[in-house]
Structures are given as C-alpha cells and as structure tokens.
Amino acid sequence: MFQVPEVSYEEAKRMLEEDSNVILLDVRTPQEHAQLRIPNSKLIPLDELRYAYKDLPKDKKYIVYCRSGERSAFATYFLRHMGYEAYNLAGGILIWPYEKVSGID
C-alpha cells in the first residue's frame, strides 16, 4: 500500500488552533457528516473529490479525516498527488477525543 503523512489527533488540534491556513476536510458521506463531525470541517465526499478538488485553495494545508482513516488516506494521497499539502488524521473521527457536533450545518 502507499504511504501518506499522518497526524495524530493531538497534532491536528494544535495545527488547527495555531495556523489559520489549516482546513479540516471530511471525506465521508453527507449522512455521516450530519450524524457526527468535527466542528468547522468542510465536507467533500471521497467520490466527489476528484472533481471538487479544483475548488480548494492550494495555499492552504489540509487535514483529511473519515470514520477510521482509510478513505482519508486515499484522499490525502490524491490531494498530495495533485500538489496540495495534505495530512491524514490517523484513526479518523472514531478516536477524535475533542468536540464533535451533529445535525445539518
């Protein structure tokens, strides 16, 4: 399998707090996103990313997450291949111990 750079949830939280150029990208389905998500995350489902990535600013850093880290690993690999600075959130939302929200945003 391919290797992608990963960040721990502690490192991701620090990056989000300290760097306004970091965007949290959720690549799960809209239903999963509405059920439970990390606050202020941008939803682009994995199956739409191959088209929607062009709308993402290249001067930002992306922390990509899904449920457990598998879909986000593919998304991170793809984004890096397209020239973006992207990191996979290790373990996904399953192990995110900080605030989570639900409902339509």
mmCIF file of the C-alpha atoms, coordinates in Angstrom:
data_MODEL
# 
_entry.id   MODEL 
# 
loop_
_atom_site.group_PDB 
_atom_site.id 
_atom_site.type_symbol 
_atom_site.label_atom_id 
_atom_site.label_alt_id 
_atom_site.label_comp_id 
_atom_site.label_asym_id 
_atom_site.label_entity_id 
_atom_site.label_seq_id 
_atom_site.pdbx_PDB_ins_code 
_atom_site.Cartn_x 
_atom_site.Cartn_y 
_atom_site.Cartn_z 
_atom_site.occupancy 
_atom_site.B_iso_or_equiv 
_atom_site.pdbx_formal_charge 
_atom_site.auth_seq_id 
_atom_site.auth_comp_id 
_atom_site.auth_asym_id 
_atom_site.auth_atom_id 
_atom_site.pdbx_PDB_model_num 
ATOM 1   C CA . MET A 1 1   ? 0.000   0.000  0.000  1.00 0.00 ? 1   MET A CA 1 
ATOM 2   C CA . PHE A 1 2   ? 1.016   3.625  -0.401 1.00 0.00 ? 2   PHE A CA 1 
ATOM 3   C CA . GLN A 1 3   ? 2.331   5.844  2.372  1.00 0.00 ? 3   GLN A CA 1 
ATOM 4   C CA . VAL A 1 4   ? 0.763   9.177  3.265  1.00 0.00 ? 4   VAL A CA 1 
ATOM 5   C CA . PRO A 1 5   ? 1.798   11.583 6.004  1.00 0.00 ? 5   PRO A CA 1 
ATOM 6   C CA . GLU A 1 6   ? -0.384  11.211 9.075  1.00 0.00 ? 6   GLU A CA 1 
ATOM 7   C CA . VAL A 1 7   ? -1.044  13.472 12.027 1.00 0.00 ? 7   VAL A CA 1 
ATOM 8   C CA . SER A 1 8   ? -2.275  12.379 15.432 1.00 0.00 ? 8   SER A CA 1 
ATOM 9   C CA . TYR A 1 9   ? -5.395  13.971 16.862 1.00 0.00 ? 9   TYR A CA 1 
ATOM 10  C CA . GLU A 1 10  ? -3.200  15.966 19.288 1.00 0.00 ? 10  GLU A CA 1 
ATOM 11  C CA . GLU A 1 11  ? -1.096  17.283 16.419 1.00 0.00 ? 11  GLU A CA 1 
ATOM 12  C CA . ALA A 1 12  ? -4.185  18.030 14.302 1.00 0.00 ? 12  ALA A CA 1 
ATOM 13  C CA . LYS A 1 13  ? -5.795  20.007 17.144 1.00 0.00 ? 13  LYS A CA 1 
ATOM 14  C CA . ARG A 1 14  ? -2.595  22.010 17.636 1.00 0.00 ? 14  ARG A CA 1 
ATOM 15  C CA . MET A 1 15  ? -2.305  22.754 13.904 1.00 0.00 ? 15  MET A CA 1 
ATOM 16  C CA . LEU A 1 16  ? -5.955  23.887 13.749 1.00 0.00 ? 16  LEU A CA 1 
ATOM 17  C CA . GLU A 1 17  ? -5.513  26.174 16.769 1.00 0.00 ? 17  GLU A CA 1 
ATOM 18  C CA . GLU A 1 18  ? -2.196  27.687 15.705 1.00 0.00 ? 18  GLU A CA 1 
ATOM 19  C CA . ASP A 1 19  ? -2.464  28.005 11.915 1.00 0.00 ? 19  ASP A CA 1 
ATOM 20  C CA . SER A 1 20  ? -5.378  29.756 10.207 1.00 0.00 ? 20  SER A CA 1 
ATOM 21  C CA . ASN A 1 21  ? -4.269  28.224 6.875  1.00 0.00 ? 21  ASN A CA 1 
ATOM 22  C CA . VAL A 1 22  ? -5.263  24.713 8.008  1.00 0.00 ? 22  VAL A CA 1 
ATOM 23  C CA . ILE A 1 23  ? -8.570  23.319 6.725  1.00 0.00 ? 23  ILE A CA 1 
ATOM 24  C CA . LEU A 1 24  ? -10.210 20.212 8.159  1.00 0.00 ? 24  LEU A CA 1 
ATOM 25  C CA . LEU A 1 25  ? -11.643 18.154 5.299  1.00 0.00 ? 25  LEU A CA 1 
ATOM 26  C CA . ASP A 1 26  ? -14.264 15.435 5.892  1.00 0.00 ? 26  ASP A CA 1 
ATOM 27  C CA . VAL A 1 27  ? -14.410 12.895 3.039  1.00 0.00 ? 27  VAL A CA 1 
ATOM 28  C CA . ARG A 1 28  ? -17.279 10.810 4.419  1.00 0.00 ? 28  ARG A CA 1 
ATOM 29  C CA . THR A 1 29  ? -20.841 10.785 3.076  1.00 0.00 ? 29  THR A CA 1 
ATOM 30  C CA . PRO A 1 30  ? -23.255 13.673 3.738  1.00 0.00 ? 30  PRO A CA 1 
ATOM 31  C CA . GLN A 1 31  ? -25.238 11.340 6.039  1.00 0.00 ? 31  GLN A CA 1 
ATOM 32  C CA . GLU A 1 32  ? -22.162 10.519 8.130  1.00 0.00 ? 32  GLU A CA 1 
ATOM 33  C CA . HIS A 1 33  ? -21.212 14.206 8.255  1.00 0.00 ? 33  HIS A CA 1 
ATOM 34  C CA . ALA A 1 34  ? -24.689 15.168 9.524  1.00 0.00 ? 34  ALA A CA 1 
ATOM 35  C CA . GLN A 1 35  ? -24.688 12.390 12.153 1.00 0.00 ? 35  GLN A CA 1 
ATOM 36  C CA . LEU A 1 36  ? -21.372 13.394 13.745 1.00 0.00 ? 36  LEU A CA 1 
ATOM 37  C CA . ARG A 1 37  ? -18.491 15.598 12.652 1.00 0.00 ? 37  ARG A CA 1 
ATOM 38  C CA . ILE A 1 38  ? -15.612 17.661 13.916 1.00 0.00 ? 38  ILE A CA 1 
ATOM 39  C CA . PRO A 1 39  ? -16.709 21.326 14.150 1.00 0.00 ? 39  PRO A CA 1 
ATOM 40  C CA . ASN A 1 40  ? -15.804 23.623 11.245 1.00 0.00 ? 40  ASN A CA 1 
ATOM 41  C CA . SER A 1 41  ? -14.900 20.758 8.916  1.00 0.00 ? 41  SER A CA 1 
ATOM 42  C CA . LYS A 1 42  ? -15.565 21.076 5.201  1.00 0.00 ? 42  LYS A CA 1 
ATOM 43  C CA . LEU A 1 43  ? -17.424 18.166 3.608  1.00 0.00 ? 43  LEU A CA 1 
ATOM 44  C CA . ILE A 1 44  ? -16.277 16.820 0.262  1.00 0.00 ? 44  ILE A CA 1 
ATOM 45  C CA . PRO A 1 45  ? -17.259 13.130 -0.033 1.00 0.00 ? 45  PRO A CA 1 
ATOM 46  C CA . LEU A 1 46  ? -14.454 10.934 -1.352 1.00 0.00 ? 46  LEU A CA 1 
ATOM 47  C CA . ASP A 1 47  ? -16.376 10.048 -4.520 1.00 0.00 ? 47  ASP A CA 1 
ATOM 48  C CA . GLU A 1 48  ? -16.724 13.777 -5.359 1.00 0.00 ? 48  GLU A CA 1 
ATOM 49  C CA . LEU A 1 49  ? -13.159 14.777 -4.527 1.00 0.00 ? 49  LEU A CA 1 
ATOM 50  C CA . ARG A 1 50  ? -11.762 14.004 -7.978 1.00 0.00 ? 50  ARG A CA 1 
ATOM 51  C CA . TYR A 1 51  ? -13.946 16.818 -9.349 1.00 0.00 ? 51  TYR A CA 1 
ATOM 52  C CA . ALA A 1 52  ? -14.221 19.170 -6.363 1.00 0.00 ? 52  ALA A CA 1 
ATOM 53  C CA . TYR A 1 53  ? -10.504 19.384 -5.505 1.00 0.00 ? 53  TYR A CA 1 
ATOM 54  C CA . LYS A 1 54  ? -10.051 22.125 -8.117 1.00 0.00 ? 54  LYS A CA 1 
ATOM 55  C CA . ASP A 1 55  ? -12.087 24.485 -5.915 1.00 0.00 ? 55  ASP A CA 1 
ATOM 56  C CA . LEU A 1 56  ? -9.718  24.027 -2.946 1.00 0.00 ? 56  LEU A CA 1 
ATOM 57  C CA . PRO A 1 57  ? -7.104  26.767 -2.498 1.00 0.00 ? 57  PRO A CA 1 
ATOM 58  C CA . LYS A 1 58  ? -3.579  25.421 -2.994 1.00 0.00 ? 58  LYS A CA 1 
ATOM 59  C CA . ASP A 1 59  ? -2.094  27.824 -0.439 1.00 0.00 ? 59  ASP A CA 1 
ATOM 60  C CA . LYS A 1 60  ? -3.838  26.021 2.456  1.00 0.00 ? 60  LYS A CA 1 
ATOM 61  C CA . LYS A 1 61  ? -2.909  22.890 4.411  1.00 0.00 ? 61  LYS A CA 1 
ATOM 62  C CA . TYR A 1 62  ? -5.478  20.117 4.666  1.00 0.00 ? 62  TYR A CA 1 
ATOM 63  C CA . ILE A 1 63  ? -6.093  17.643 7.455  1.00 0.00 ? 63  ILE A CA 1 
ATOM 64  C CA . VAL A 1 64  ? -8.288  14.949 5.937  1.00 0.00 ? 64  VAL A CA 1 
ATOM 65  C CA . TYR A 1 65  ? -10.497 12.669 8.011  1.00 0.00 ? 65  TYR A CA 1 
ATOM 66  C CA . CYS A 1 66  ? -13.123 9.975  7.649  1.00 0.00 ? 66  CYS A CA 1 
ATOM 67  C CA . ARG A 1 67  ? -14.532 7.395  10.053 1.00 0.00 ? 67  ARG A CA 1 
ATOM 68  C CA . SER A 1 68  ? -11.389 5.366  10.702 1.00 0.00 ? 68  SER A CA 1 
ATOM 69  C CA . GLY A 1 69  ? -8.657  6.722  8.407  1.00 0.00 ? 69  GLY A CA 1 
ATOM 70  C CA . GLU A 1 70  ? -8.931  4.522  5.316  1.00 0.00 ? 70  GLU A CA 1 
ATOM 71  C CA . ARG A 1 71  ? -10.926 6.770  2.967  1.00 0.00 ? 71  ARG A CA 1 
ATOM 72  C CA . SER A 1 72  ? -8.992  9.797  4.164  1.00 0.00 ? 72  SER A CA 1 
ATOM 73  C CA . ALA A 1 73  ? -5.708  8.034  3.352  1.00 0.00 ? 73  ALA A CA 1 
ATOM 74  C CA . PHE A 1 74  ? -6.843  7.689  -0.273 1.00 0.00 ? 74  PHE A CA 1 
ATOM 75  C CA . ALA A 1 75  ? -7.997  11.335 -0.303 1.00 0.00 ? 75  ALA A CA 1 
ATOM 76  C CA . THR A 1 76  ? -4.708  12.517 1.214  1.00 0.00 ? 76  THR A CA 1 
ATOM 77  C CA . TYR A 1 77  ? -2.722  10.553 -1.356 1.00 0.00 ? 77  TYR A CA 1 
ATOM 78  C CA . PHE A 1 78  ? -4.816  12.030 -4.173 1.00 0.00 ? 78  PHE A CA 1 
ATOM 79  C CA . LEU A 1 79  ? -4.529  15.611 -2.905 1.00 0.00 ? 79  LEU A CA 1 
ATOM 80  C CA . ARG A 1 80  ? -0.759  15.323 -2.469 1.00 0.00 ? 80  ARG A CA 1 
ATOM 81  C CA . HIS A 1 81  ? -0.501  13.897 -5.990 1.00 0.00 ? 81  HIS A CA 1 
ATOM 82  C CA . MET A 1 82  ? -2.413  16.974 -7.239 1.00 0.00 ? 82  MET A CA 1 
ATOM 83  C CA . GLY A 1 83  ? 0.030   19.317 -5.491 1.00 0.00 ? 83  GLY A CA 1 
ATOM 84  C CA . TYR A 1 84  ? -1.721  20.031 -2.183 1.00 0.00 ? 84  TYR A CA 1 
ATOM 85  C CA . GLU A 1 85  ? -0.213  19.896 1.299  1.00 0.00 ? 85  GLU A CA 1 
ATOM 86  C CA . ALA A 1 86  ? -2.428  17.271 2.948  1.00 0.00 ? 86  ALA A CA 1 
ATOM 87  C CA . TYR A 1 87  ? -2.224  15.033 6.003  1.00 0.00 ? 87  TYR A CA 1 
ATOM 88  C CA . ASN A 1 88  ? -4.331  12.063 7.041  1.00 0.00 ? 88  ASN A CA 1 
ATOM 89  C CA . LEU A 1 89  ? -5.907  12.227 10.508 1.00 0.00 ? 89  LEU A CA 1 
ATOM 90  C CA . ALA A 1 90  ? -4.762  8.924  11.999 1.00 0.00 ? 90  ALA A CA 1 
ATOM 91  C CA . GLY A 1 91  ? -7.681  6.872  13.310 1.00 0.00 ? 91  GLY A CA 1 
ATOM 92  C CA . GLY A 1 92  ? -10.343 9.213  11.941 1.00 0.00 ? 92  GLY A CA 1 
ATOM 93  C CA . ILE A 1 93  ? -13.291 10.562 13.890 1.00 0.00 ? 93  ILE A CA 1 
ATOM 94  C CA . LEU A 1 94  ? -13.566 7.254  15.784 1.00 0.00 ? 94  LEU A CA 1 
ATOM 95  C CA . ILE A 1 95  ? -10.681 8.240  18.051 1.00 0.00 ? 95  ILE A CA 1 
ATOM 96  C CA . TRP A 1 96  ? -11.106 12.075 17.971 1.00 0.00 ? 96  TRP A CA 1 
ATOM 97  C CA . PRO A 1 97  ? -11.473 12.865 21.707 1.00 0.00 ? 97  PRO A CA 1 
ATOM 98  C CA . TYR A 1 98  ? -12.346 16.546 21.336 1.00 0.00 ? 98  TYR A CA 1 
ATOM 99  C CA . GLU A 1 99  ? -15.585 18.333 20.489 1.00 0.00 ? 99  GLU A CA 1 
ATOM 100 C CA . LYS A 1 100 ? -17.940 16.776 17.948 1.00 0.00 ? 100 LYS A CA 1 
ATOM 101 C CA . VAL A 1 101 ? -21.230 18.140 16.640 1.00 0.00 ? 101 VAL A CA 1 
ATOM 102 C CA . SER A 1 102 ? -24.212 16.676 14.823 1.00 0.00 ? 102 SER A CA 1 
ATOM 103 C CA . GLY A 1 103 ? -27.013 17.917 12.590 1.00 0.00 ? 103 GLY A CA 1 
ATOM 104 C CA . ILE A 1 104 ? -27.021 19.738 9.275  1.00 0.00 ? 104 ILE A CA 1 
ATOM 105 C CA . ASP A 1 105 ? -24.535 22.608 9.169  1.00 0.00 ? 105 ASP A CA 1 
# 
